[in-house]
């Protein structure tokens, strides 16, 4: 077993050994859940724990997958999804609110529109007597480590029997400048051998330099293109993302010819037969629903993986025995 | 045991055998819950299941009764009661949202102000690999099948020792044109022998022709009247409903002389001694709270029945063993 | 064991024997929770119960501590935190709403901005067949009995080895006129011997005459001052409260020189070495966060005590065996 896991703030804490272990725990938990006895074992494993889901940024998937992961493990949950629900929270400092949550629960899972709050909460925890782990479920535009974990799991299992992620060519398409999903996933690629990344985006939405610098330091091979057609034929996986128009300053998303960065039945013909198509969802027009029935479309499976990987993460954090 | 039950979209799926079975399961579950051991058995019976309560139409009773039915059975629940809570939901298609819920849970219980969404969700489920049952907890103005179930149970148990619903005369009073409760209950009457229905309503709020056509096809005896006093003396049950003023176009509810369609101590004197008064609640002025203490007023018991009938429904859907 | 406990509406129902018993149950529950087996025992103890958390007044601490107390005991919870979520509630009487909750759950925990609603709900329960206990989690400006309980527990345990609350001098500082916390705590002081109270407040925010009358009747020694410095040196505990500016009519809170009623490192030097500083939280500027690290600052421990005292209260109400 790899070393212990406490706070989960950014994807860089995940080394290969830990990633492999989390993928294995995910498989174990899923297998257990298939029988009544196994499900009862999972349900009892963390029944003495309580979680706070503090989601001041709206979320369906991340919230529901964490909430149901807690249900699977018997963890009792409390939620604040609308900070306006509590006038007290408005009147007190962020630190006092977080410390208050920590008085009642055993883990705080938080998602905020602001950058850096999860790491600030973790730093606070490290200073107080009743220290509880902080799990970053998305903090502003920067990192979304649990999304990166479920993406890794989906890639690994999609390439099962083909050597896993090692040696694969992975395309990432869409709004690469602002999507934190792609950013977080890139940070994890150094854990795999001979991965090639192909970034496909409109010129104004290219991957940022800080990521490219990291990739260069980690000696990860990557190329950039604005033309999907050139790239599709060489890919083992295509990770499609939507335009993050909520961060638009002057409607710059609207100027993109989205058709050039969207997948439909025609584009699927260019993709190799063993390749997979992923997407963090929710999707916009960048994936035609007609693609859903293609066996290479794994984004719905990826979504379900999210719950099970979060089950694994909570098992690992608390050291639960299965 | 009757055949299996999966989606619950409209009351017409309920045949007599299934109705009787659900009433029996309801009794069994209630009896179990009276002891600590029985309650623990119920609580373990579906502890490996998770439910999504997707209520975009406000509801107190239906929500709370389903939520607590899940608690009784150990089912973990997630809720979306305000769609505005999730900006993601706003941005994605209804189908994608429902499929997302189905990635995480084992049953979707949904209530919407729009017509037909529950059956659309059920059709979607029938096309995907991880198919979960859809329970319609009220879809627009048309159907509310679980309300009809609890009404059947209440009638059957109110007439216990008197042969159940068969042969009874049931009055339905109020806004029969727009109340989905009465509509759904009418559809189930064909399962019982020699039932007579008496519709009591203001002229502009009479039961719709589509229902009358169904009753005629099913050879169910019914009469219509605008005068409560003529009818009360002949009833075994009086099902009172409120004016559905939320569907008013130009305040038509306000023009009704509500006193002619309301029950107070005077009206109770006209009702036979063995008759019962029901109401789906919440009530407006159509039932005087002074009636509450009359032993024939069973609407509060009916409300509690709602939770237990929903317990039975979930037991049946999942084939849980008690 | 003291007599039974059902409704918890106001602090005056708590006599010494019951207070001591609740403090003991709190200790027992906390000790149990430290082992997996003990936690499982707690979790099973009330797993057949369901609670309604009806919080129409915003609250973080009281809500979360009750919700998590329920989780610890295996009680299933339903919540209404925003009455606007349910259009039905708007349309029906308060009595009908409360009776509806009682149809589905085994205890109603309620917090309202209006005075007297908890006692009205309790009176309603005493008239109906399915009577469930009402727990007042704060009703308008008058009483907050469970806060008073956790304050008693915190004081008792802070003075463990020094004879408990008996014989101690307790200062209460801040907006004593409008803070219901202090009011409720004062009512419980008659249960202890030789307690001295020191009220420290701006002139316009002094403790009300009705409380002073009660204290006089109960022969509890108290003094009032507007100058903190005179009092600090004599205290065993200083209970600090915030300005309740939400009740301001014309901004009267703003006219207070808050520095004279606030605690920082300098004021802590005037406080005896064995004294403790309490606060119901959330805090405003009246306690400098620099005080948090002083071992005499027990307000964070007090906050955590709140959850465990509520665990004890629910155990006592339901007569659960540990």
Short mmCIF file of N, CA and C in Angstrom, two decimals, chain C residues 2 31 45 56 75 101 108 139 153 161 196 198 231 256 265 288 301:
data_model
loop_
_atom_site.label_atom_id
_atom_site.label_comp_id
_atom_site.label_asym_id
_atom_site.label_seq_id
_atom_site.Cartn_x
_atom_site.Cartn_y
_atom_site.Cartn_z
N UNK C 2 -33.79 10.33 35.68
CA UNK C 2 -34.84 11.32 35.94
C UNK C 2 -36.08 10.99 35.13
N UNK C 31 -17.76 8.91 24.38
CA UNK C 31 -16.81 7.83 24.63
C UNK C 31 -17.10 6.66 23.69
N UNK C 45 -28.83 2.71 17.48
CA UNK C 45 -29.73 2.93 18.62
C UNK C 45 -31.05 3.60 18.23
N UNK C 56 -36.98 27.58 9.29
CA UNK C 56 -37.33 28.72 8.45
C UNK C 56 -36.51 29.95 8.84
N UNK C 75 -30.63 8.29 12.82
CA UNK C 75 -31.93 8.89 12.53
C UNK C 75 -31.93 9.47 11.11
N UNK C 101 -45.88 17.17 8.89
CA UNK C 101 -44.55 16.65 9.24
C UNK C 101 -44.71 15.47 10.20
N UNK C 108 -39.89 16.50 15.48
CA UNK C 108 -39.79 17.72 14.68
C UNK C 108 -38.87 18.70 15.40
N UNK C 139 -36.74 29.94 18.76
CA UNK C 139 -38.02 30.48 18.29
C UNK C 139 -38.02 31.98 18.54
N UNK C 153 -23.28 22.23 29.70
CA UNK C 153 -22.33 21.12 29.59
C UNK C 153 -20.89 21.65 29.50
N UNK C 161 -13.30 18.92 38.22
CA UNK C 161 -12.19 18.95 39.17
C UNK C 161 -12.18 20.20 40.03
N UNK C 196 -22.61 33.36 40.87
CA UNK C 196 -22.69 34.82 40.75
C UNK C 196 -22.63 35.17 39.26
N UNK C 198 -22.27 38.24 36.37
CA UNK C 198 -21.85 39.62 36.14
C UNK C 198 -22.23 39.98 34.70
N UNK C 231 -14.54 43.89 35.88
CA UNK C 231 -15.12 42.57 36.12
C UNK C 231 -14.17 41.42 35.82
N UNK C 256 -22.59 51.75 19.38
CA UNK C 256 -21.85 51.17 20.49
C UNK C 256 -20.35 51.22 20.20
N UNK C 265 -5.91 39.83 23.08
CA UNK C 265 -4.81 39.40 23.95
C UNK C 265 -4.68 40.25 25.22
N UNK C 288 -11.14 38.65 19.12
CA UNK C 288 -10.01 38.65 18.19
C UNK C 288 -9.58 37.20 17.93
N UNK C 301 -14.52 24.34 21.31
CA UNK C 301 -14.91 23.09 21.97
C UNK C 301 -16.41 23.13 22.30
#
